[in-house]
Amino acid sequence: MQKHFEIRYLSLTVTLTALQTAELPAFLGSTLRGVVGQALLQTDQEACAFLYRNGDGEVNGKITAKPYMILPPKVCTPQTVIEQGDYLKFKILLFGRAEKYLSSVVSALVRIGRFGLGARRYQFELRDIIDSQTQRIVWRRGKYFKAAATAAMVPYREMRNAAGAVVELCTPLRIRHGGRLLRTLSFQTLIRNIINRIADLTERYGGWLDKEEADKVLESAGNIQTVYERVKMIGLERYSNRIDRKMDFSGLCGRIEYAGEMSQFVPWLYAAQCLHIGRNTTFGMGKIQVYFIR
């Protein structure tokens, strides 16, 4: 199998224990990102700058990718209520060179209890950290097992005779064009955003991309047709402490079915399930799930 891109990443599953009953927002991506950032700033300012402020701002209207993602629990209700003693689980992904800051991230997670979650600063404490790939314990009961965390490659899979795909937009997808959020998603737009995501991560944080092949794939994506689309704009807001105001967090959710010879796109679509696409991926936005039709 000849690969056309490669990205290393660490995936950590973090479990917190609620020390009191907590009423939190339904989508916890922004909440978790904020508290981890606060703890990381006090733990290791270099690590915080690399993860949180690397590439701040836009270049030609393009948001630069950060070398991490926080994947919150699945949204099931309008509000997340966690009873005292219950667990809150989420994931942190570190891409490429961000791996070297693993120890600082672990130390920051241990400090989370000092800050609390949500506007009311509900108290939680770290229960454990698990390597999501190997299921080995990275931290538990005050002990850190650095060797248990093992970097893996973003999945690269192939499939022959794929005649179509159903793409589920699991968390709000935010893609802007001409200053506006897109309310529909052509297959070529989807592939373009996947390629851009991979290109941005590999250029800044390590790995590689066959740009010639990526150009061919993007051109071919124009031949794939949308045969079914049921998506809607989900309205969300988040409060930014940095700018002291609420920010629009809305994005598309739903399902889209595409038809056409899909085999050459399979590796890119598989990778996107891990990497997410669009804006605000650091909060867990832009998560997709793909189902292939043969």
Tab-separated table of N, CA, C and O in Angstrom, residues 169 173 175 181-186 189 226 229 231 233 252 256 258:
chain	number	residue	atom	x	y	z
A	169	LEU	N	-22.438	14.330	9.856
A	169	LEU	CA	-21.814	15.463	10.533
A	169	LEU	C	-22.204	15.379	12.008
A	169	LEU	O	-23.311	15.755	12.393
A	173	LEU	N	-20.310	21.521	12.073
A	173	LEU	CA	-19.260	21.747	11.081
A	173	LEU	C	-19.311	23.200	10.633
A	173	LEU	O	-20.338	23.665	10.127
A	175	ILE	N	-17.643	25.786	8.151
A	175	ILE	CA	-16.808	26.111	6.995
A	175	ILE	C	-17.306	27.431	6.426
A	175	ILE	O	-18.490	27.567	6.109
A	181	LEU	N	-20.985	31.231	6.766
A	181	LEU	CA	-20.962	29.799	7.017
A	181	LEU	C	-21.719	29.069	5.918
A	181	LEU	O	-22.831	29.462	5.549
A	182	LEU	N	-21.126	27.996	5.392
A	182	LEU	CA	-21.806	27.192	4.389
A	182	LEU	C	-22.978	26.450	5.015
A	182	LEU	O	-22.893	25.947	6.134
A	183	ARG	N	-24.075	26.369	4.263
A	183	ARG	CA	-25.264	25.651	4.712
A	183	ARG	C	-25.505	24.394	3.887
A	183	ARG	O	-26.526	23.727	4.028
A	184	THR	N	-24.581	24.078	3.028
A	184	THR	CA	-24.614	22.838	2.253
A	184	THR	C	-23.167	22.411	2.044
A	184	THR	O	-22.243	23.212	2.226
A	185	LEU	N	-22.941	21.158	1.672
A	185	LEU	CA	-21.574	20.649	1.588
A	185	LEU	C	-21.425	19.742	0.375
A	185	LEU	O	-21.830	18.584	0.388
A	186	SER	N	-20.842	20.283	-0.686
A	186	SER	CA	-20.550	19.459	-1.857
A	186	SER	C	-19.397	18.523	-1.534
A	186	SER	O	-18.602	18.777	-0.617
A	189	THR	N	-16.021	20.273	-1.847
A	189	THR	CA	-15.734	21.126	-0.692
A	189	THR	C	-15.272	20.292	0.492
A	189	THR	O	-14.354	20.675	1.226
A	226	THR	N	-23.964	14.686	-5.090
A	226	THR	CA	-24.783	14.589	-3.877
A	226	THR	C	-26.151	14.043	-4.253
A	226	THR	O	-26.832	14.600	-5.108
A	229	GLU	N	-29.312	14.904	1.004
A	229	GLU	CA	-28.731	15.804	1.995
A	229	GLU	C	-29.813	16.252	2.971
A	229	GLU	O	-30.832	16.803	2.563
A	231	VAL	N	-29.357	18.302	6.303
A	231	VAL	CA	-28.526	18.976	7.286
A	231	VAL	C	-29.253	20.217	7.785
A	231	VAL	O	-30.146	20.745	7.124
A	233	MET	N	-28.544	23.925	10.402
A	233	MET	CA	-27.620	24.750	11.164
A	233	MET	C	-27.995	24.683	12.644
A	233	MET	O	-29.119	25.007	13.025
A	252	LEU	N	-23.123	23.109	10.892
A	252	LEU	CA	-24.009	22.136	10.265
A	252	LEU	C	-23.927	20.779	10.953
A	252	LEU	O	-22.842	20.295	11.285
A	256	ILE	N	-25.331	13.384	4.739
A	256	ILE	CA	-25.256	13.614	3.304
A	256	ILE	C	-24.811	12.320	2.636
A	256	ILE	O	-23.889	11.643	3.131
A	258	TYR	N	-23.309	10.683	-0.898
A	258	TYR	CA	-22.636	10.985	-2.158
A	258	TYR	C	-22.551	9.718	-2.998
A	258	TYR	O	-22.382	8.613	-2.460
